[in-house]
Coordinates of C-alpha atoms and ligand atoms in Angstrom, one line a residue:
X98 CA -10.1 1.4 36.7
X99 CA -13.3 3.1 35.6
X100 CA -14.9 2.6 32.2
X101 CA -13.5 -0.7 31.1
X102 CA -15.3 -2.9 28.7
X103 CA -14.2 -6.1 26.9
X104 CA -14.4 -5.8 23.1
X105 CA -12.1 -8.4 21.5
X106 CA -14.1 -8.1 18.3
X107 CA -13.0 -4.5 17.9
X108 CA -9.4 -5.6 17.0
X109 CA -10.8 -8.4 14.7
X110 CA -11.7 -5.7 12.2
X111 CA -8.0 -5.3 11.5
X112 CA -6.5 -7.6 8.7
X113 CA -6.0 -11.2 10.0
X114 CA -2.2 -11.0 9.8
X115 CA -2.2 -7.9 12.0
X116 CA -4.6 -9.5 14.5
X117 CA -2.3 -12.5 14.7
X118 CA 0.7 -10.3 15.2
X119 CA -1.0 -8.3 18.0
X120 CA -2.0 -11.5 19.8
X121 CA 1.6 -12.7 19.6
X122 CA 2.8 -9.3 20.9
X123 CA 0.4 -9.6 23.8
X124 CA 1.7 -13.1 24.5
X125 CA 5.3 -11.6 24.5
X126 CA 4.0 -9.0 27.0
X127 CA 3.0 -11.8 29.3
X128 CA 6.3 -13.6 28.9
X129 CA 8.1 -10.3 29.7
X130 CA 5.7 -9.6 32.5
X131 CA 4.4 -6.3 31.1
X132 CA 1.0 -4.9 30.1
X133 CA 0.8 -4.0 26.4
X134 CA -1.9 -1.8 24.8
X135 CA -2.8 -0.5 21.4
X136 CA -3.8 3.1 21.7
X137 CA -4.7 6.4 20.0
X138 CA -5.7 6.9 16.4
X139 CA -6.1 3.2 15.5
X140 CA -8.5 2.6 18.4
X141 CA -10.5 5.8 17.6
X142 CA -10.7 4.8 13.9
X143 CA -11.8 1.2 14.7
X144 CA -14.5 2.6 16.9
X145 CA -15.6 4.8 14.0
X146 CA -15.6 1.7 11.8
X147 CA -12.5 2.6 9.8
X148 CA -9.4 0.4 9.6
X149 CA -6.0 2.3 9.7
X150 CA -2.7 0.6 10.2
X151 CA -0.8 3.4 11.9
X152 CA -0.3 1.2 15.0
X153 CA 0.7 2.8 18.2
X154 CA 1.5 0.5 21.1
X155 CA 2.3 1.5 24.6
X156 CA 3.9 -0.7 27.2
X157 CA 3.8 -0.2 30.9
X158 CA 7.3 0.6 32.2
X159 CA 9.6 -1.0 29.5
X160 CA 8.7 0.3 26.1
X161 CA 12.1 0.3 24.5
X162 CA 13.3 -3.0 25.9
X163 CA 10.0 -4.5 24.8
X164 CA 10.4 -3.0 21.3
X165 CA 13.9 -4.6 21.1
X166 CA 12.4 -8.0 22.0
X167 CA 9.7 -7.7 19.3
X168 CA 12.3 -6.5 16.8
X169 CA 14.4 -9.6 17.5
X170 CA 11.5 -12.0 17.3
X171 CA 10.3 -10.7 14.0
X172 CA 13.5 -9.5 12.4
X173 CA 12.0 -6.0 12.2
X174 CA 14.0 -2.9 11.7
X175 CA 14.3 -0.8 14.9
X176 CA 14.8 2.9 15.5
X177 CA 15.0 4.1 19.1
X178 CA 14.3 7.6 20.3
X179 CA 15.6 7.5 23.9
X180 CA 14.5 11.0 24.8
X181 CA 10.9 10.3 24.2
X182 CA 11.1 6.6 25.3
X183 CA 9.7 5.5 22.0
X184 CA 10.8 3.1 19.2
X185 CA 9.7 2.5 15.7
X186 CA 9.6 -1.0 14.2
X187 CA 9.6 -1.7 10.5
X188 CA 8.4 -5.3 9.8
X189 CA 9.7 -7.2 6.7
X190 CA 6.1 -7.0 5.2
X191 CA 6.1 -3.2 5.3
X192 CA 4.0 -2.9 8.5
X193 CA 5.2 -0.2 10.9
X194 CA 4.5 -0.1 14.6
X195 CA 5.4 2.6 17.1
X196 CA 6.1 1.4 20.6
X197 CA 6.2 3.8 23.6
X198 CA 6.6 3.5 27.3
X199 CA 3.5 4.6 29.2
X200 CA 4.4 7.9 30.6
X201 CA 3.6 11.2 32.2
X202 CA 4.7 14.4 30.7
X203 CA 5.5 17.7 32.3
X204 CA 6.0 21.0 30.5
X205 CA 8.8 23.2 31.9
X206 CA 7.4 26.0 29.7
X207 CA 4.4 26.1 27.5
X208 CA 4.9 25.1 23.8
X209 CA 8.3 23.4 24.4
X210 CA 8.7 19.6 24.2
X211 CA 7.8 17.9 27.5
X212 CA 9.9 16.0 29.9
X213 CA 8.9 12.4 30.0
X214 CA 8.8 10.0 32.9
X215 CA 7.4 6.4 33.1
X216 CA 3.9 6.2 34.5
X217 CA 0.8 4.0 34.5
X218 CA -1.5 3.5 31.5
X219 CA -4.1 5.7 33.3
X220 CA -1.6 8.6 33.5
X221 CA -0.5 8.0 30.0
X222 CA -4.0 8.3 28.7
X223 CA -4.5 11.5 30.8
X224 CA -1.7 13.4 29.0
X225 CA -3.2 12.8 25.5
X226 CA -4.8 15.5 23.4
X227 CA -8.5 14.7 23.2
X228 CA -10.8 12.2 24.8
X229 CA -11.4 10.4 21.4
X230 CA -7.6 9.8 21.3
X231 CA -7.3 8.6 24.9
X232 CA -8.7 5.1 24.5
X233 CA -6.5 2.0 24.9
X234 CA -7.1 -1.7 24.1
X235 CA -5.1 -4.2 26.0
X236 CA -3.3 -7.0 24.1
X237 CA -2.1 -9.5 26.9
X238 CA -3.9 -12.8 26.2
X239 CA -6.2 -12.9 29.2
X240 CA -7.2 -9.3 28.7
X241 CA -7.1 -9.2 24.9
X242 CA -9.6 -6.6 23.7
X243 CA -10.1 -5.0 27.2
X244 CA -11.0 -1.4 26.4
X245 CA -9.8 1.4 28.7
X246 CA -11.7 4.6 28.2
X247 CA -11.4 6.7 31.4
X248 CA -12.3 10.0 29.8
X249 CA -15.5 9.2 27.9
X250 CA -13.8 8.9 24.5
X251 CA -16.5 6.5 23.2
X252 CA -19.3 8.9 24.4
X253 CA -17.6 11.8 22.5
X254 CA -17.1 9.6 19.4
X255 CA -20.8 8.9 19.4
X256 CA -21.6 12.5 20.0
X257 CA -19.1 13.6 17.3
X258 CA -17.3 15.8 19.8
X259 CA -13.7 16.9 20.2
X260 CA -12.9 17.6 23.8
X261 CA -9.6 18.3 25.6
X262 CA -8.9 16.5 28.8
X263 CA -8.0 19.5 30.9
X264 CA -8.2 23.3 30.7
X265 CA -4.4 23.8 30.3
X266 CA -4.1 21.4 27.3
X267 CA -3.6 24.0 24.5
X268 CA -1.2 26.0 26.7
X269 CA 0.9 22.9 27.4
X270 CA 1.1 22.1 23.7
X271 CA -0.3 24.5 21.1
X272 CA 0.2 22.0 18.3
X273 CA -3.1 20.6 19.7
X274 CA -4.8 23.7 18.3
X275 CA -3.9 22.4 14.8
X276 CA -4.7 18.9 15.8
X277 CA -8.2 19.9 16.9
X278 CA -8.8 21.7 13.6
X279 CA -7.5 18.7 11.7
X280 CA -9.8 16.2 13.4
X281 CA -12.7 18.6 13.2
X282 CA -12.0 18.8 9.4
X283 CA -11.5 15.1 8.9
X284 CA -14.5 13.7 10.9
X285 CA -16.8 16.7 10.6
X286 CA -17.0 16.7 14.4
X287 CA -17.7 19.7 16.6
X288 CA -15.4 21.2 19.1
X289 CA -17.2 21.0 22.5
X290 CA -18.0 24.4 23.9
X291 CA -15.4 24.7 26.6
X292 CA -12.8 23.2 24.2
X293 CA -13.7 25.8 21.6
X294 CA -13.4 28.6 24.1
X295 CA -10.0 27.3 25.3
X296 CA -8.8 26.9 21.8
X297 CA -9.9 30.4 20.8
X298 CA -8.2 31.8 23.9
X299 CA -5.0 30.0 23.1
X300 CA -5.1 31.0 19.5
X301 CA -5.5 34.7 20.5
X302 CA -2.2 34.6 22.4
X303 CA 1.3 34.3 21.0
X304 CA 1.8 30.7 22.2
X305 CA 2.1 29.3 18.7
X306 CA 4.9 31.7 18.1
X307 CA 7.0 29.7 20.5
X308 CA 6.7 26.5 18.5
X309 CA 9.9 25.5 16.6
X310 CA 9.8 25.8 12.8
X311 CA 9.7 22.0 12.2
X312 CA 6.8 21.5 14.7
X313 CA 4.8 24.3 13.1
X314 CA 5.5 23.1 9.6
X315 CA 4.6 19.6 10.5
X316 CA 1.2 20.6 11.8
X317 CA 0.5 23.0 8.9
X318 CA 1.4 20.4 6.3
X319 CA -0.5 17.6 8.0
X320 CA -3.6 19.9 8.0
X321 CA -3.2 20.7 4.3
X322 CA -2.7 16.9 3.6
X323 CA -6.3 16.2 4.7
X324 CA -8.5 15.0 2.0
X325 CA -10.2 18.4 1.4
X326 CA -8.8 20.9 3.8
X327 CA -11.1 23.8 3.0
X328 CA -13.0 23.8 6.2
X329 CA -9.7 23.6 8.2
X330 CA -8.2 26.5 6.2
X331 CA -11.3 28.6 6.8
X332 CA -11.0 27.9 10.5
X333 CA -7.3 28.9 10.5
X334 CA -8.5 32.1 8.8
X335 CA -11.3 32.7 11.3
X336 CA -8.9 32.3 14.2
X337 CA -6.3 34.5 12.5
X338 CA -3.7 31.8 12.7
X339 CA -2.0 32.5 9.4
X340 CA -0.3 35.3 11.3
X341 CA 2.0 32.7 12.7
X342 CA 3.3 31.9 9.2
X343 CA 3.9 35.6 8.7
X344 CA 2.2 38.6 10.2
X345 CA 1.6 40.1 6.8
X346 CA 0.3 36.9 5.2
X347 CA -3.3 37.9 4.8
X348 CA -6.2 35.6 3.9
X349 CA -7.8 38.1 1.6
X350 CA -10.8 37.4 -0.7
X351 CA -8.5 37.0 -3.6
X352 CA -6.3 34.5 -1.9
X353 CA -9.3 32.7 -0.6
X354 CA -10.5 32.3 -4.2
X355 CA -7.2 30.8 -5.3
X356 CA -7.1 28.4 -2.3
X357 CA -10.8 27.4 -2.9
X358 CA -9.9 26.5 -6.5
X359 CA -7.0 24.2 -5.5
X360 CA -9.2 21.0 -5.0
X361 CA -10.7 21.4 -8.5
X362 CA -7.3 22.1 -10.0
X363 CA -5.8 19.0 -8.2
X364 CA -8.7 16.9 -9.4
X365 CA -8.2 17.9 -13.0
X366 CA -4.5 17.4 -12.8
X367 CA -4.8 13.9 -11.3
X368 CA -7.4 12.9 -13.9
X369 CA -5.2 14.1 -16.7
X370 CA -1.8 12.9 -15.4
X371 CA -2.6 10.0 -13.1
X372 CA 1.1 9.0 -12.8
X373 CA 2.3 12.4 -11.5
X374 CA 2.9 12.5 -7.8
X375 CA 1.8 15.8 -6.3
X376 CA 2.6 17.0 -2.8
X377 CA -0.8 18.5 -2.1
X378 CA 0.1 20.4 1.1
X379 CA 2.7 22.3 -0.9
X380 CA 0.1 23.4 -3.4
X381 CA -2.1 24.8 -0.6
X382 CA 0.9 26.6 1.0
X383 CA 1.8 28.1 -2.4
X384 CA -1.8 29.2 -3.0
X385 CA -2.0 30.7 0.5
X386 CA 1.1 32.8 -0.1
X387 CA 0.5 33.5 -3.8
X388 CA -0.4 37.1 -3.3
X389 CA 2.2 37.9 -0.8
X390 CA 5.4 39.7 -1.6
X391 CA 8.7 37.8 -2.1
X392 CA 10.0 39.2 1.2
X393 CA 7.0 37.8 3.1
X394 CA 7.2 34.4 1.3
X395 CA 11.0 34.2 2.1
X396 CA 10.3 34.9 5.8
X397 CA 7.6 32.3 5.9
X398 CA 9.9 29.8 4.3
X399 CA 12.4 30.5 7.0
X400 CA 9.8 30.4 9.8
X401 CA 8.6 27.0 8.7
X402 CA 12.1 25.7 8.1
X403 CA 11.0 24.3 4.8
X404 CA 13.2 21.9 2.9
X405 CA 15.2 23.3 0.0
X406 CA 12.8 21.7 -2.5
X407 CA 9.7 22.9 -0.7
X408 CA 11.2 26.4 -0.5
X409 CA 12.0 26.5 -4.2
X410 CA 8.4 25.5 -5.0
X411 CA 6.8 27.9 -2.6
X412 CA 8.9 30.8 -3.8
X413 CA 7.8 30.3 -7.5
X414 CA 4.2 30.5 -6.4
X415 CA 3.8 34.3 -6.5
X416 CA 4.8 36.7 -9.3
X417 CA 6.4 34.0 -11.6
X418 CA 3.1 32.1 -11.8
X419 CA 1.2 35.3 -12.5
X420 CA 3.7 36.3 -15.2
X421 CA 3.5 32.9 -16.9
X422 CA -0.2 32.9 -16.7
X423 CA -0.5 36.3 -18.3
X424 CA 1.8 35.3 -21.2
X425 CA 0.1 32.0 -21.8
X426 CA -3.5 33.1 -21.7
X427 CA -3.3 36.6 -23.2
X428 CA -4.7 37.4 -26.5
X429 CA -2.4 36.6 -29.4
X430 CA -0.8 33.2 -30.0
X431 CA 1.9 31.8 -28.0
X432 CA 4.0 29.1 -29.5
X433 CA 4.3 25.7 -27.7
X434 CA 8.1 26.3 -27.4
X435 CA 7.4 29.6 -25.6
X436 CA 5.1 27.8 -23.2
X437 CA 7.8 25.2 -22.7
X438 CA 10.4 27.9 -21.9
X439 CA 8.0 29.7 -19.5
X440 CA 7.1 26.6 -17.5
X441 CA 10.4 24.7 -17.8
X442 CA 11.5 25.0 -14.2
X443 CA 8.0 24.9 -12.6
X444 CA 7.4 21.9 -10.5
X445 CA 4.1 20.0 -11.0
X446 CA 2.8 21.7 -7.8
X447 CA 3.5 25.1 -9.5
X448 CA 1.6 24.0 -12.6
X449 CA -1.4 23.0 -10.4
X450 CA -1.2 26.4 -8.8
X451 CA -1.2 28.0 -12.2
X452 CA -4.4 26.2 -13.0
X453 CA -6.0 27.1 -9.6
X454 CA -5.2 30.8 -10.3
X455 CA -6.9 30.6 -13.7
X456 CA -9.8 28.7 -12.2
X457 CA -10.2 31.4 -9.6
X458 CA -10.4 34.1 -12.3
X459 CA -13.5 32.4 -13.8
X460 CA -12.7 33.1 -17.4
X461 CA -13.8 30.0 -19.4
X462 CA -12.0 30.8 -22.6
X463 CA -8.7 31.4 -21.0
X464 CA -9.1 28.4 -18.8
X465 CA -9.6 26.0 -21.7
X466 CA -6.7 27.6 -23.5
X467 CA -4.5 27.1 -20.4
X468 CA -5.6 23.4 -20.0
X469 CA -4.7 22.8 -23.7
X470 CA -1.3 24.3 -23.2
X471 CA -0.7 22.4 -20.0
X472 CA -1.5 19.1 -21.7
X473 CA 0.8 20.0 -24.6
X474 CA 3.5 21.1 -22.3
X475 CA 3.5 17.9 -20.3
X476 CA 3.8 16.0 -23.6
X477 CA 6.5 18.3 -24.9
X478 CA 8.6 17.7 -21.8
X479 CA 9.5 14.3 -23.3
X480 CA 10.6 15.8 -26.6
X481 CA 14.4 15.5 -27.2
X482 CA 16.6 16.6 -30.1
X483 CA 18.3 13.8 -32.1
X484 CA 21.5 15.8 -32.3
X485 CA 23.8 16.2 -29.3
X486 CA 26.9 18.3 -28.6
X487 CA 29.0 15.6 -30.0
X488 CA 27.2 15.8 -33.4
X489 CA 27.8 19.5 -33.5
X490 CA 31.4 18.9 -32.9
X491 CA 31.5 16.4 -35.7
X492 CA 29.9 19.0 -37.9
X493 CA 33.0 21.2 -37.3
X494 CA 31.5 23.6 -34.7
X495 CA 33.9 24.7 -32.0
X496 CA 32.6 23.9 -28.5
X497 CA 31.3 26.9 -26.7
X498 CA 28.1 28.7 -25.5
X499 CA 26.6 28.5 -29.1
X500 CA 26.0 24.7 -28.5
X501 CA 23.4 25.6 -26.0
X502 CA 21.8 28.2 -28.3
X503 CA 21.7 25.8 -31.3
X504 CA 20.4 22.8 -29.4
X505 CA 17.8 25.0 -27.7
X506 CA 16.7 26.3 -31.1
X507 CA 16.5 22.7 -32.4
X508 CA 14.4 21.7 -29.5
X509 CA 12.1 24.7 -29.9
X510 CA 11.7 23.9 -33.6
X511 CA 10.8 20.2 -32.8
X512 CA 8.3 21.3 -30.1
X513 CA 6.7 23.7 -32.5
X514 CA 6.5 20.9 -35.2
X515 CA 8.7 22.9 -37.6
X516 CA 11.1 20.0 -37.9
X517 CA 10.6 16.3 -37.3
X518 CA 13.7 14.3 -38.3
X519 CA 17.4 14.2 -37.7
X520 CA 18.0 15.4 -41.3
X521 CA 15.8 18.4 -40.5
X522 CA 17.9 19.1 -37.5
X523 CA 21.1 19.0 -39.4
X524 CA 19.7 21.3 -42.1
X525 CA 18.6 23.8 -39.5
X526 CA 21.9 23.6 -37.7
X527 CA 23.7 24.5 -40.9
X528 CA 21.4 27.4 -41.5
X529 CA 22.0 28.6 -37.9
X530 CA 25.8 28.3 -38.2
X531 CA 25.7 30.2 -41.5
X532 CA 23.6 32.9 -40.0
X533 CA 25.9 33.1 -37.0
X534 CA 29.0 33.4 -39.2
X535 CA 27.3 36.2 -41.2
X536 CA 26.5 38.0 -38.0
X537 CA 30.1 37.6 -36.9
X538 CA 31.5 38.9 -40.2
X539 CA 29.1 41.9 -40.2
X540 CA 30.5 42.9 -36.8
Ligands
ATP1411 P1 -3.7 10.5 12.6 O1 -4.9 9.6 12.1 O2 -3.8 11.8 12.0 O3 -2.4 9.8 12.4 P2 -3.4 10.0 15.4 O4 -4.4 10.3 16.5 O5 -3.1 8.6 15.1 O6 -4.0 10.7 14.1 P3 -0.7 10.6 15.9 O7 0.0 11.9 15.7 O8 -0.2 9.4 15.2 O9 -2.2 10.9 15.6 O10 -0.7 10.4 17.4 C1 -1.0 9.2 18.0 C2 -1.6 9.4 19.4 O11 -0.7 10.1 20.2 C3 -2.8 10.3 19.3 O12 -4.0 9.6 19.1 C4 -2.9 10.9 20.7 O13 -3.4 10.0 21.7 C5 -1.4 11.0 21.0 N1 -0.9 12.4 20.6 C6 -0.3 12.8 19.5 N2 0.0 14.1 19.5 C7 -0.3 14.5 20.7 C8 -0.2 15.8 21.3 N3 0.3 16.8 20.7 N4 -0.7 15.9 22.6 C9 -1.2 14.8 23.2 N5 -1.3 13.6 22.7 C10 -0.9 13.4 21.4

């Protein structure tokens, strides 16, 4: 085969326990009489000097059987995906390895999942997305570290270039459009000229429309999960790809300002609340659709087949955020309890969006007011009343909807610092009951 080099030192950059495991897996390959390779992103990243542990192995001919053998040997968890001839191993120490059978893929139609047949490693590399992802390193003991690079992946890595392997690549699988933009974003590489032309051509057709909801969602969320996806988002805008989320989802200057403010909003949030776990891609999706109508957002949610939780988040991103923002930052004072009520069912992602919107408005005074309210709100989320429904019952109040009203008012009073003790709560409860009785009598 062309373009082979021997670079055992490349794999030595991985942690020792992983190198040991890969050597043993190579040994198992010899015992089973099959050729085993590590391939794809890990090899690319090692060549770039980064260590990632997203290990993809590929085995000539017998991937799943080999995966079972490895799972037995190491007592690893095993999930098998027969249709794609792949398996995922979960090792007791937390390491995960994907094992596939080297294969050729054929596409019955563009944009649908391919049909898979066993094939040689050369053919397997030829069906990959870009040259930089089409490099394999063999693990069998005598060939340990043998690098197979038939398409000039190392050359393109050195030249910081993303290049498809053949002219029909984006037609076969339009998810590669998003993958190209993702790698361009992550590595700051350039799309090679022909690749760029092919990509623009594929983007201008309706191919992406044929992708299933989960596949499109996966690509969009992976893109937005990149460290700072602004360049990728700009590229999606240039190529008019947001139309595939919804044809009326426009990347207007206003939306652009909100999206551009997201990284700063996220950075502030993480600094302030280091324990909160934010799903960053959701914030970007919310920002992107924040000026769209509820109808457009609902259609986008359906198109992307978002989970119920994601859907709930994304649908609060529009008018509700605007309304809360106006109330909180307008002139005149707003009580902490009112802020609490306004934000009570916002997710943390929604709160970050609120901040991004205010940042994009470039109004320093309102921004610092909002930040103060957010800090207070997060603290107030932990505030609880001392009294419960049972206490109200013990005080002689008949169970009913007034429990919620009274406990709500107690909580508000606590949040606003009007009361601080259980005795205060009891006194306020008595006053509220008295007032309610008076109102009832007046009626
Ligand atoms: P990341 O660092 O984002 O995980 P990766 O390259 O490891 O990037 P994966 O999605 O894990 O990406 O895919 C592993 C490998 O499988 C890729 O490096 C590539 O060789 C191949 N691959 C993945 N998706 C495609 C695709 N749509 N078309 C062709 N080959 C693909």
